mmCIF file of C-alpha atoms and ligand atoms in Angstrom:
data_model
loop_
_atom_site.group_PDB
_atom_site.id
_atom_site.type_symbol
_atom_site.label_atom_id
_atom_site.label_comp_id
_atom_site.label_asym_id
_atom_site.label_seq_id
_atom_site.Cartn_x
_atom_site.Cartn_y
_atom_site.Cartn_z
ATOM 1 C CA UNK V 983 0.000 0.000 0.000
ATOM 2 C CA UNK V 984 2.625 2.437 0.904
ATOM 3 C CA UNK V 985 4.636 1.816 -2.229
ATOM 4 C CA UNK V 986 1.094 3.034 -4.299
ATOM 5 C CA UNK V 987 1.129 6.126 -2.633
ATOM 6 C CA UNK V 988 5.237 6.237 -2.705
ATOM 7 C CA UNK V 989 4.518 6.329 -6.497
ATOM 8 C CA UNK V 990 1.744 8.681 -6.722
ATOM 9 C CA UNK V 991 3.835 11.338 -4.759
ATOM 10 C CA UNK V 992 6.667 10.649 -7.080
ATOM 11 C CA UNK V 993 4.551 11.044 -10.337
ATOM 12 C CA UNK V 994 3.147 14.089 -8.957
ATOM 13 C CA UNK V 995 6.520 15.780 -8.091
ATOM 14 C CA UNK V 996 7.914 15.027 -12.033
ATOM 15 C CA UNK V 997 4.864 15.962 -13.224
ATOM 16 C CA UNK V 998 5.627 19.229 -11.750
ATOM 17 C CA UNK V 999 9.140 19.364 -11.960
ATOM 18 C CA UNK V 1000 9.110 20.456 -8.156
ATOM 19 C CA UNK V 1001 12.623 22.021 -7.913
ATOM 20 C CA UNK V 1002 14.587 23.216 -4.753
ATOM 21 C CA UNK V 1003 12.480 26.436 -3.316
ATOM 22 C CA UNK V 1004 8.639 25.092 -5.018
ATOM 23 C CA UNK V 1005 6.236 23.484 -3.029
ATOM 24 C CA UNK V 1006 2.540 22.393 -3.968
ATOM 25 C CA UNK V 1007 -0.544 22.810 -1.794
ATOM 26 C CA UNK V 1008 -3.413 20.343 -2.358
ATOM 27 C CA UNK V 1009 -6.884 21.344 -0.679
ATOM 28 C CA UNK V 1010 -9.378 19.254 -2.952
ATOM 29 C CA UNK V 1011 -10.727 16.487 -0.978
ATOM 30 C CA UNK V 1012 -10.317 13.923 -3.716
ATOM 31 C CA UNK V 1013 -7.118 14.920 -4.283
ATOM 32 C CA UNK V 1014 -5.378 14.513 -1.016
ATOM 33 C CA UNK V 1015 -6.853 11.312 -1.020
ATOM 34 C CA UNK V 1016 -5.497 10.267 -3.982
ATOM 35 C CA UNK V 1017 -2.026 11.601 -2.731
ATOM 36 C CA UNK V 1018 -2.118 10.584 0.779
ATOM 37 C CA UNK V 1019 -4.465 8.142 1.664
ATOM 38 C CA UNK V 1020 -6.504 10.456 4.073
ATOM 39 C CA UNK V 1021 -10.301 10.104 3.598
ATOM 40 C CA UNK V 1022 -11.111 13.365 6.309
ATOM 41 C CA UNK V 1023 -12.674 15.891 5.364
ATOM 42 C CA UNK V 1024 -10.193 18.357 6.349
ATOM 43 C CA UNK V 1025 -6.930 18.803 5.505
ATOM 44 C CA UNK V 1026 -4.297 21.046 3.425
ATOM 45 C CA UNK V 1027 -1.020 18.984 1.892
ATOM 46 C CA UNK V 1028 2.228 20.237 1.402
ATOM 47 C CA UNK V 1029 4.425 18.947 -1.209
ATOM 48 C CA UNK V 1030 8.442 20.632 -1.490
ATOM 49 C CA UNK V 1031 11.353 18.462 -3.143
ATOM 50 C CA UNK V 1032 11.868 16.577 0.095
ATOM 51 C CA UNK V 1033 9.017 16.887 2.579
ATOM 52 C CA UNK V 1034 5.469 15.255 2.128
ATOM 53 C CA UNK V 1035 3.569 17.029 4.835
ATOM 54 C CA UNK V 1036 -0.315 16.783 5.597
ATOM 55 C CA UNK V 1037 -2.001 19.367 7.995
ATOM 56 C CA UNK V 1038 -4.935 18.779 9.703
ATOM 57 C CA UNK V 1039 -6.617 19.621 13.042
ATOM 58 C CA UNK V 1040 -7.072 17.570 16.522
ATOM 59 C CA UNK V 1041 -10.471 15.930 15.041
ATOM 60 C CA UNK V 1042 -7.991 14.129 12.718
ATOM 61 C CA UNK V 1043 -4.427 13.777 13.405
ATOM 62 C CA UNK V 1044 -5.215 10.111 14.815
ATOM 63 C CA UNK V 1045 -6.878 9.126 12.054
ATOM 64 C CA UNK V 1046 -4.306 11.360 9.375
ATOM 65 C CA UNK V 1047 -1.637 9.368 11.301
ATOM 66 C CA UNK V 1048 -3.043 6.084 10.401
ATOM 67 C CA UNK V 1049 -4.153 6.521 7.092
ATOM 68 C CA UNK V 1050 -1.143 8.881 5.732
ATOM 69 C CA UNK V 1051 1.308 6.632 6.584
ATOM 70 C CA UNK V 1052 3.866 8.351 4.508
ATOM 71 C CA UNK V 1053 3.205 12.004 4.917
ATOM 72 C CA UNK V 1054 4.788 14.322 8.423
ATOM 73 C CA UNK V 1055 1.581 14.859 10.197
ATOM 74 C CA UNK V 1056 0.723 18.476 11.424
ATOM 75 C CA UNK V 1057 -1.936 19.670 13.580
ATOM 76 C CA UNK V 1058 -3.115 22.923 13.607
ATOM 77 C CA UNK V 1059 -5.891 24.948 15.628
ATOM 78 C CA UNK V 1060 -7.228 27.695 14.086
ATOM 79 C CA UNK V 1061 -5.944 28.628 10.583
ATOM 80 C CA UNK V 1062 -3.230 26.692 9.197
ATOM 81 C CA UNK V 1063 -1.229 29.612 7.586
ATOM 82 C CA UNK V 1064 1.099 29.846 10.275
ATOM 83 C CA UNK V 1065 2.115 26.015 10.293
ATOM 84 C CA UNK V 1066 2.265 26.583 6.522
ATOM 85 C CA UNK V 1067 4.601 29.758 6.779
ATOM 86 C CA UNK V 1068 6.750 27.591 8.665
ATOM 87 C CA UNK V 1069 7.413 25.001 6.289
ATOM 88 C CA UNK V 1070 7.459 27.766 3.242
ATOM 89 C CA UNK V 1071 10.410 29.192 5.798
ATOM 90 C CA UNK V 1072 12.534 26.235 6.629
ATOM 91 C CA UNK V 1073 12.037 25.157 2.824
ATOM 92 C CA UNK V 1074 13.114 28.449 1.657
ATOM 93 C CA UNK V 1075 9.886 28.214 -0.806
ATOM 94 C CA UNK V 1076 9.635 31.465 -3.157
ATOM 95 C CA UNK V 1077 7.243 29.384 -5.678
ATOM 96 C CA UNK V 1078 3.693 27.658 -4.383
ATOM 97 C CA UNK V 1079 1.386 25.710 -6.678
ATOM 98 C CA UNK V 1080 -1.903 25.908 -5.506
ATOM 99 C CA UNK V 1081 -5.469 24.379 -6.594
ATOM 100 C CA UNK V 1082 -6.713 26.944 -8.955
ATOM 101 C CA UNK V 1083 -9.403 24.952 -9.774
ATOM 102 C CA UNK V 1084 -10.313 24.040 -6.025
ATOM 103 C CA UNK V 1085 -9.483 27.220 -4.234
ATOM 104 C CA UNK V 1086 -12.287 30.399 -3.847
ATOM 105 C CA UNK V 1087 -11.591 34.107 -4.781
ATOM 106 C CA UNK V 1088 -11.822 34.919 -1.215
ATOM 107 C CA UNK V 1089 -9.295 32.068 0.142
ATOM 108 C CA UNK V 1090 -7.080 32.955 -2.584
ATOM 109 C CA UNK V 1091 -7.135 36.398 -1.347
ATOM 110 C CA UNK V 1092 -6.129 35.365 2.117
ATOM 111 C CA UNK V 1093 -2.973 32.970 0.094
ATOM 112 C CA UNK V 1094 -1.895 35.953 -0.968
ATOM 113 C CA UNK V 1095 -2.348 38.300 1.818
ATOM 114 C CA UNK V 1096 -0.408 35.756 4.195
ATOM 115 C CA UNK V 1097 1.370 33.098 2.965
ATOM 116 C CA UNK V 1098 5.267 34.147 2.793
ATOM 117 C CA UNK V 1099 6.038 33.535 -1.121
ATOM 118 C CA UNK V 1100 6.746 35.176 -3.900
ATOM 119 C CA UNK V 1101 5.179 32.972 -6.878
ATOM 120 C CA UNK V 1102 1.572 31.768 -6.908
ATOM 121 C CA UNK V 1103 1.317 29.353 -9.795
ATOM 122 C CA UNK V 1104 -1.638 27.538 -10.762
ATOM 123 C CA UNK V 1105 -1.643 23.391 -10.380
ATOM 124 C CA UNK V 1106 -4.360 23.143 -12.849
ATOM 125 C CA UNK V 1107 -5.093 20.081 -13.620
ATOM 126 C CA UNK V 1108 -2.218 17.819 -12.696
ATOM 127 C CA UNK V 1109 -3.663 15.509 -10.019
ATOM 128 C CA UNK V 1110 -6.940 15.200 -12.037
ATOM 129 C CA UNK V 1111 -4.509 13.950 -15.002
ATOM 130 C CA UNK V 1112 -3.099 11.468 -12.370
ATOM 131 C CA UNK V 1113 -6.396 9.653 -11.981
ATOM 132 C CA UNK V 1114 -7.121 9.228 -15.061
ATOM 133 C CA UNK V 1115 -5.542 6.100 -15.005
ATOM 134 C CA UNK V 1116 -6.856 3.849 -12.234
ATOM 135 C CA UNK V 1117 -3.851 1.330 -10.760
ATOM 136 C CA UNK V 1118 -5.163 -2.271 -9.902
ATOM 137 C CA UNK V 1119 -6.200 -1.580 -6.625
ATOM 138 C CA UNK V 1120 -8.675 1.848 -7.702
ATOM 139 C CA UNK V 1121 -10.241 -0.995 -10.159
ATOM 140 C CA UNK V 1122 -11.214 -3.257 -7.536
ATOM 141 C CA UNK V 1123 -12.433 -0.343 -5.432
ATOM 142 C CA UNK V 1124 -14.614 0.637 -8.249
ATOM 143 C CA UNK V 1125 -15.481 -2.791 -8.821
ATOM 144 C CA UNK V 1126 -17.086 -3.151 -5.389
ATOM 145 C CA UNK V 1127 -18.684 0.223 -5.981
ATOM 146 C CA UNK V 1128 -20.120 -1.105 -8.958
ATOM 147 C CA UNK V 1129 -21.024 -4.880 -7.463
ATOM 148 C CA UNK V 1130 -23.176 -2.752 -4.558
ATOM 149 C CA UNK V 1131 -24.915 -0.998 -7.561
ATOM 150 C CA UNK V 1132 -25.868 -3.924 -9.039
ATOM 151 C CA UNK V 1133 -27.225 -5.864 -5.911
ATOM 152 C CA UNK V 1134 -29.305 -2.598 -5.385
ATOM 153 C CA UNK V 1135 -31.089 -2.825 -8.879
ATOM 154 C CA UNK V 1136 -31.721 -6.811 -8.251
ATOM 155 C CA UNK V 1137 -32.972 -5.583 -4.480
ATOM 156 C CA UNK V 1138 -35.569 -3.048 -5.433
ATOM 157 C CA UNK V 1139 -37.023 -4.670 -8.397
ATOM 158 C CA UNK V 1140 -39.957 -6.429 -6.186
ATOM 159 C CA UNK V 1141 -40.334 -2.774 -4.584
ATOM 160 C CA UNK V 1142 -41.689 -1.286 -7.855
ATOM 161 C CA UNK V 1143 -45.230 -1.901 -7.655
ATOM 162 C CA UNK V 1144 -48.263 0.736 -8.441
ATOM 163 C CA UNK V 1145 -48.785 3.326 -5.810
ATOM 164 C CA UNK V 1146 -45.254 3.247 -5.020
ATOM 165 C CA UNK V 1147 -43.697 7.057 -4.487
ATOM 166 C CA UNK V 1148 -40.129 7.647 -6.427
ATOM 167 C CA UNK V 1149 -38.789 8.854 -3.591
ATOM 168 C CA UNK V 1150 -39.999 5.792 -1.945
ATOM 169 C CA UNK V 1151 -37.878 3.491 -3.828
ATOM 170 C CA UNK V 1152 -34.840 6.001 -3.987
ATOM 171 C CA UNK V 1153 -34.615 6.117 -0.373
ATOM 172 C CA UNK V 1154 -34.896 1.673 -0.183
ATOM 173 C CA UNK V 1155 -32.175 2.265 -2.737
ATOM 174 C CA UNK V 1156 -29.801 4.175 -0.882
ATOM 175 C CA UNK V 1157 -30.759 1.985 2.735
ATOM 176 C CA UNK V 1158 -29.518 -0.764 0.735
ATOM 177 C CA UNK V 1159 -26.368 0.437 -0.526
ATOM 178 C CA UNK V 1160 -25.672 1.097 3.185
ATOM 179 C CA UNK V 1161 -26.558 -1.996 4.211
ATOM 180 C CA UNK V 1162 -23.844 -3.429 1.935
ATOM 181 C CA UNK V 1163 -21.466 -1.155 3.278
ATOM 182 C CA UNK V 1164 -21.590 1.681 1.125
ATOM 183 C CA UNK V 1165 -21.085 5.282 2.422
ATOM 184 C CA UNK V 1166 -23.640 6.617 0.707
ATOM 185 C CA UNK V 1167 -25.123 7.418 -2.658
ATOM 186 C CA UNK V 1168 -22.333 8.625 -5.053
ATOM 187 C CA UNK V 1169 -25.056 11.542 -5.994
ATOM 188 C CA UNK V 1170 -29.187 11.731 -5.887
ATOM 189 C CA UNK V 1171 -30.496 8.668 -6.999
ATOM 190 C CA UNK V 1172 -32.821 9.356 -10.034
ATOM 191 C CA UNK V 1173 -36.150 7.302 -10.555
ATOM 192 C CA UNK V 1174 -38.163 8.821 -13.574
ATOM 193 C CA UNK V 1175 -41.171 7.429 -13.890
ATOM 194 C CA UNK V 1176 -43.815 8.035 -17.008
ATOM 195 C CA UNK V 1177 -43.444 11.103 -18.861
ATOM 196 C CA UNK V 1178 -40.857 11.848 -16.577
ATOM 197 C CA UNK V 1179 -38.380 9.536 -17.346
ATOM 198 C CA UNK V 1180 -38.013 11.982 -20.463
ATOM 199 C CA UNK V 1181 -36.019 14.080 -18.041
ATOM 200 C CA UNK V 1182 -32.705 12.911 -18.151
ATOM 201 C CA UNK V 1183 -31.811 13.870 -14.788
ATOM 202 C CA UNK V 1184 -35.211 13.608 -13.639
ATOM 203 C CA UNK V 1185 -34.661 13.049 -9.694
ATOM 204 C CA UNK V 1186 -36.395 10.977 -7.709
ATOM 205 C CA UNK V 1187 -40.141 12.916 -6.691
ATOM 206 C CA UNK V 1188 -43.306 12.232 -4.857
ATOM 207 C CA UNK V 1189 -44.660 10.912 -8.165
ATOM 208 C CA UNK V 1190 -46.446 7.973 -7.741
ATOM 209 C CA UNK V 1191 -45.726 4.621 -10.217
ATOM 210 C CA UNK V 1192 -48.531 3.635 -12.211
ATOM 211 C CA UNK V 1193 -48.927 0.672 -14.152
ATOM 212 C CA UNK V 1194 -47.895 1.155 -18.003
ATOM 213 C CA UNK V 1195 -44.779 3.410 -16.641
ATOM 214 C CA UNK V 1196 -41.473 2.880 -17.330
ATOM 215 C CA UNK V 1197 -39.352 3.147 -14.849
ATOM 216 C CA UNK V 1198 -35.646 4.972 -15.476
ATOM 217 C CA UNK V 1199 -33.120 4.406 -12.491
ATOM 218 C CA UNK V 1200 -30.025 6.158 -12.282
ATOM 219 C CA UNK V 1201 -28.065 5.524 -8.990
ATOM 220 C CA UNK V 1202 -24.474 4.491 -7.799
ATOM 221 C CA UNK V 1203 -22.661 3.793 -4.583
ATOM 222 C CA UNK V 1204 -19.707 5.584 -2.996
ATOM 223 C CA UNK V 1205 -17.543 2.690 -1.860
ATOM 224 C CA UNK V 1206 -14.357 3.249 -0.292
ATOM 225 C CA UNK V 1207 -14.072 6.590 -1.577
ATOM 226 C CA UNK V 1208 -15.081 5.197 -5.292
ATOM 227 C CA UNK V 1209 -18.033 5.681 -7.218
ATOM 228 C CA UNK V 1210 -20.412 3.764 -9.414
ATOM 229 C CA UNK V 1211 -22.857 4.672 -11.755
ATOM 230 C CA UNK V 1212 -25.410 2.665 -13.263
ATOM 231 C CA UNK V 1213 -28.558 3.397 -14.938
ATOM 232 C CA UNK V 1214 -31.338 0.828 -15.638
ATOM 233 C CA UNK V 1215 -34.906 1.399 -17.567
ATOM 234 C CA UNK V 1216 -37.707 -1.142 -16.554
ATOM 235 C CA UNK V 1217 -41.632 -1.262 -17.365
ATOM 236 C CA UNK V 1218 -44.486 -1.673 -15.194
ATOM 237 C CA UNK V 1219 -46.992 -3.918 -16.838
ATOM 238 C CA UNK V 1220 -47.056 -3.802 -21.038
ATOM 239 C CA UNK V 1221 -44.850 -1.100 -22.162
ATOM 240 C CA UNK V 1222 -45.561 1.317 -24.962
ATOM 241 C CA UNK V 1223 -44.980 -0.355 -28.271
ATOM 242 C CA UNK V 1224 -42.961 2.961 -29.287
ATOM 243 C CA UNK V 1225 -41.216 2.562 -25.488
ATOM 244 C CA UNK V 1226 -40.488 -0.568 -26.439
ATOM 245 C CA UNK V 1227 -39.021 -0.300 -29.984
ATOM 246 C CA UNK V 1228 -36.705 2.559 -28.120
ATOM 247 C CA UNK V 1229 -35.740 0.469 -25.137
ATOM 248 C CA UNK V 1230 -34.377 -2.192 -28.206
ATOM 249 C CA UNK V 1231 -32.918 0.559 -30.092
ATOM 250 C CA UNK V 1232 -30.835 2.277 -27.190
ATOM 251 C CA UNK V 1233 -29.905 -1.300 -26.112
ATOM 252 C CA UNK V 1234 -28.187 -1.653 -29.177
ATOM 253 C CA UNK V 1235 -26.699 1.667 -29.343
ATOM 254 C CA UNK V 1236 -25.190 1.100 -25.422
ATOM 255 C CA UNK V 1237 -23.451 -2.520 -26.908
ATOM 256 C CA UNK V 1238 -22.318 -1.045 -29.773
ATOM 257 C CA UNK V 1239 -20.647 1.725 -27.503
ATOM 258 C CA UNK V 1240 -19.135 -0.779 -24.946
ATOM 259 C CA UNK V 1241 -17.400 -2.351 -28.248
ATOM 260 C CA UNK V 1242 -16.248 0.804 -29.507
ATOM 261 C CA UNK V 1243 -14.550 1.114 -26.642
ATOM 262 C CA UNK V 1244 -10.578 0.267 -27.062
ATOM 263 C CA UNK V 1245 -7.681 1.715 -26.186
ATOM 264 C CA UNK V 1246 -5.895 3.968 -28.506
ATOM 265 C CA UNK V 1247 -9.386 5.784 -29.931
ATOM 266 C CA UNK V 1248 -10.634 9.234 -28.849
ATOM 267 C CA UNK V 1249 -13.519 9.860 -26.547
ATOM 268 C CA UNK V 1250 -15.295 11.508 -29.396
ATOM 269 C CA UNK V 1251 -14.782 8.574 -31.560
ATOM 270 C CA UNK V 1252 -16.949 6.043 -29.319
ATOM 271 C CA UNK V 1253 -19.976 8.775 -28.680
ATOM 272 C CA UNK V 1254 -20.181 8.990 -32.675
ATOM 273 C CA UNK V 1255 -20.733 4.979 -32.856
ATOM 274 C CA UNK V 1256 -23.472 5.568 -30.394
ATOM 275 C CA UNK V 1257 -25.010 8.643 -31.556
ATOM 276 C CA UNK V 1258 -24.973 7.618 -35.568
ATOM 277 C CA UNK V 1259 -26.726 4.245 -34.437
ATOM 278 C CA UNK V 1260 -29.923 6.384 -32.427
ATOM 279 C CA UNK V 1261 -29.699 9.155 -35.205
ATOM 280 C CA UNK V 1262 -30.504 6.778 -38.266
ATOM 281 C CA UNK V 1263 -32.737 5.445 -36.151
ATOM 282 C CA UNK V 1264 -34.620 8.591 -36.448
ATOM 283 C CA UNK V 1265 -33.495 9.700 -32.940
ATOM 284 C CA UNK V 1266 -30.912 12.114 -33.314
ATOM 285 C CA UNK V 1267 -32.381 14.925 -31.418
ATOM 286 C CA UNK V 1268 -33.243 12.800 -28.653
ATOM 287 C CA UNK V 1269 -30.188 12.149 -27.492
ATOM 288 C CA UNK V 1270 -28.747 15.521 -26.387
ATOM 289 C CA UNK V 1271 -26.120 14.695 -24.057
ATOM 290 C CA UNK V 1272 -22.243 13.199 -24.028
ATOM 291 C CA UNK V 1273 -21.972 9.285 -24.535
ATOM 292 C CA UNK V 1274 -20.361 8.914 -21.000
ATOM 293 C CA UNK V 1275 -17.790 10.313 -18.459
ATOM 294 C CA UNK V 1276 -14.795 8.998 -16.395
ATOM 295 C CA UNK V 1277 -15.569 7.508 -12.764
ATOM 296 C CA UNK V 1278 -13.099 7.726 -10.098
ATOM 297 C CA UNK V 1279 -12.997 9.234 -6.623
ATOM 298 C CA UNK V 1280 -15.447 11.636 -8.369
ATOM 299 C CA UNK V 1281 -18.819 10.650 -9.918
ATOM 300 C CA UNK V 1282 -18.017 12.584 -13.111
ATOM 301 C CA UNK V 1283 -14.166 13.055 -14.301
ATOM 302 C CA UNK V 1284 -11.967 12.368 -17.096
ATOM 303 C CA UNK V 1285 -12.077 11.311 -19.795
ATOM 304 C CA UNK V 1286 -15.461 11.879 -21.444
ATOM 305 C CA UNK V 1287 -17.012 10.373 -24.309
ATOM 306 C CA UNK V 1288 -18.604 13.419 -25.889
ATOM 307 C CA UNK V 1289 -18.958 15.174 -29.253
ATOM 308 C CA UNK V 1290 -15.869 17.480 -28.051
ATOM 309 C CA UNK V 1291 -13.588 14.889 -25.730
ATOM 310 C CA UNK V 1292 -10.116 14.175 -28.191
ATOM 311 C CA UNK V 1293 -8.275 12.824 -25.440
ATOM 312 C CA UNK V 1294 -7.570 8.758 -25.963
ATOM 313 C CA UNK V 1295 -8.471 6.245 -24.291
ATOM 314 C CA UNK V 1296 -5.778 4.501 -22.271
ATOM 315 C CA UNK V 1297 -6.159 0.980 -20.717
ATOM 316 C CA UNK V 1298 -7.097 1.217 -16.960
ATOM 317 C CA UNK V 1299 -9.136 4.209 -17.139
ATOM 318 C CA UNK V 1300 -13.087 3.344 -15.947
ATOM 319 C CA UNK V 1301 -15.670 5.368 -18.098
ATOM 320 C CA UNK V 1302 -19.551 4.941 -18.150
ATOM 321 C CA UNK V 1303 -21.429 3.742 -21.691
ATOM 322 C CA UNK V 1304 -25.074 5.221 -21.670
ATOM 323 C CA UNK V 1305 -26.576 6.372 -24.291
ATOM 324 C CA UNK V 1306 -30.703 7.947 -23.870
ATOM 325 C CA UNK V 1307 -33.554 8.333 -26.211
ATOM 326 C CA UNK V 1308 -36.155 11.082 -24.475
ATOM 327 C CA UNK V 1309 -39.375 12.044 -25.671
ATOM 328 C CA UNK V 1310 -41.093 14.647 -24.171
ATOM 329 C CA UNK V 1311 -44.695 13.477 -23.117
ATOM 330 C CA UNK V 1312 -43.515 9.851 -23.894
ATOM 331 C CA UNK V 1313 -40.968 9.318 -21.817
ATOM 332 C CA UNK V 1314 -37.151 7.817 -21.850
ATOM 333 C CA UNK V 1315 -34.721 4.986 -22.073
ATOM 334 C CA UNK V 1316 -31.176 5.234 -20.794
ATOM 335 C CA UNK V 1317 -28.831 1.901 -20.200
ATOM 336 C CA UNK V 1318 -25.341 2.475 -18.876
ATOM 337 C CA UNK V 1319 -22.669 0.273 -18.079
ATOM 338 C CA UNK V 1320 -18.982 0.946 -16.395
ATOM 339 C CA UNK V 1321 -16.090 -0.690 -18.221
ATOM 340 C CA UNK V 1322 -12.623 -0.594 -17.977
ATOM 341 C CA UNK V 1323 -10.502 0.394 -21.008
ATOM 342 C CA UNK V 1324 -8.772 -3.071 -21.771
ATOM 343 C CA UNK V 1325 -6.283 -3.284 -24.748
ATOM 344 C CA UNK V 1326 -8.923 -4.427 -27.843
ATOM 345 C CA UNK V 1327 -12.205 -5.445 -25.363
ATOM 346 C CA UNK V 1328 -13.277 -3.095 -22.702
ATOM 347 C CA UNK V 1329 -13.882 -5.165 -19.260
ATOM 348 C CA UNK V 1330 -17.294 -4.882 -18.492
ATOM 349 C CA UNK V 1331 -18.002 -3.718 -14.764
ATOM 350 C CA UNK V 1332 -21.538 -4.104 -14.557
ATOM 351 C CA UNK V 1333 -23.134 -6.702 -14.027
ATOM 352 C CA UNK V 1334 -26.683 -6.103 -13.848
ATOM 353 C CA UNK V 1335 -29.335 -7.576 -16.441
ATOM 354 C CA UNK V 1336 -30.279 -5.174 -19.589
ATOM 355 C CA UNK V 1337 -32.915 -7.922 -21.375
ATOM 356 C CA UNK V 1338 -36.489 -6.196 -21.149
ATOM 357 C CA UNK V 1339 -37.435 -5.938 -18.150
ATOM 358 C CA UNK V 1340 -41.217 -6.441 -17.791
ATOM 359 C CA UNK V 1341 -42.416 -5.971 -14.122
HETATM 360 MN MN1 LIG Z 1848 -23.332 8.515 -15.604
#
């Protein structure tokens, strides 16, 4: 374990090119976590040529201690810019990355205003380029992530029954991904039912299933500090014949993305197998949003599979497949999978049944 962190640290510092007198300063949650280890919620980590230091306060320092096992552990009280002025001092730093991305106008303000260096520089995205590319043990992470998310859809399927609220089955959704020893929700479960499962993002509401609905579930499970993300369309009695002829057509479009996914191609690439499939279908302006997205740490992060994403695919990074055919007043079908770029044949994560589904 300590090696995988060992490494990460390493990366980070050549990615930088962290001379004598620069230091970095990582504040995004995700981030230290990638870097260190540490899962708090608070903590700032400082990065020079020789010192790995993470500062935290007294909630934390036991459990900093134990989970950064390579990092100096510092507590503060208060604000940590006088620990930090310290180190900038006895590291004779003139030159501080910081997390542009991350850090607010005002906190940047108070960088400036009282942290001793000369050089603010902007990290941009360098850690988020880091975790792109998930090592073994992020993939078995995500893998549990991804197993919860799949036990969930199996769980609530005897749940969907006429008269049942959306946000009644959302919230058995989430109690179950607790139950198997999930954190929590990776972000609001979405049930669209009806008409509105032609909201793509249509979270879960006091709506009420009815028979004849189908029944869109989008939903994943922070595990670990990973994510999954799944999304599942089932029917409620007899579909629609016109639901039905889209539930086959998106189905195809979602394999035909999962094969298009190889290493070596371009995000963009894989959403135009997708997208030309549902648009000769005669659903091209039905499908208005990106193929799929990178899942990490964070629920949505690189790479993307979307009209405008050139960046190529690389084995070992984890993307979602899940292509959606909406129709306002009708309603919608969206499948998605997570797979693992894999050399020639992208290793399917999920698990969970995509026949039909005719409650
Ligand atoms: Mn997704």
């Amino acid at each position: 374990m300590t090696d995988l962190f060992k490494n990460r640290l390493k990366k980070l510092r050549n990615e930088l090119g962290i001379r004598y007198s620069e230091a970095v300063l990582i504040t995004k949650r995700v981030n230290y976590m990638y870097i260190s280890g540490f899962t708090g919620t608070s903590a700032i980590v400082y990065i020079s040529e020789n010192r790995a230091v993470l500062l935290t306060d007294f909630r934390y320092v036991e459990q900093a201690t134990s989970q950064a096992a390579d990092f100096e552990i510092i507590q503060y009280s208060g604000s940590a810019f006088d620990k930090l002025n310290q180190l900038i001092e006895s590291d004779s730093i003139q030159t501080l990355y910081f997390e542009d991305r991350d850090v607010t106008f005002y906190e940047y303000d108070e960088y400036t205003a009282k942290l001793k260096v000369e050089v603010f520089l902007p990290l941009g995205k360098t850690i988020e380029k880091l975790r792109r590319v998930k090592d073994q043990w992020e993939i078995e992470l995500i893998r549990g992530a991804v197993d919860v998310a799949d036990k969930v859809f199996l769980h609530i399927l005897p749940f969907i029954k006429p008269g049942v609220a959306e946000i009644e089955l959302a919230a058995e959704m989430e109690h179950h991904m607790r139950r198997l020893g999930a954190s929590g929700p990776s972000f609001d479960t979405i049930v669209a039912s009806g008409q509105r499962a032609s909201m793509p993002h249509g979270v879960a509401s006091e709506k009420k299933i009815e028979a004849g609905d189908v029944i869109t579930m989008d939903f994943g499970a922070l595990y670990k500090g990973y994510c999954s993300d799944i999304t599942r369309t089932v029917f409620l009695g007899n579909p629609d014949k016109e639901l039905a002829r889209i539930y086959k057509i998106v189905l195809e479009a979602n394999q035909k993305g999962l094969e298009a996914v190889i290493c070596g191609i371009a995000g963009r690439d894989v959403d135009d197998v997708s997208r030309q499939y549902i648009a000769d279908q005669g659903f091209g302006d039905n499908f208005g949003h990106g193929l799929g997205h990178g899942v990490g740490l964070e629920i949505h992060e690189e790479p993307s599979l979307s009209m405008r994403a050139d960046l190529l695919l690389e084995d070992g990074m984890v993307v979602t497949v899940e292509p959606g055919i909406y129709v306002p007043g009708l309603g919608g079908v969206r499948i998605e999978d997570m797979v693992v770029v894999n050399g020639a044949k992208a290793d399917i994560l999920t698990k969970a049944s995509k026949e039909l589904l005719v409650l």
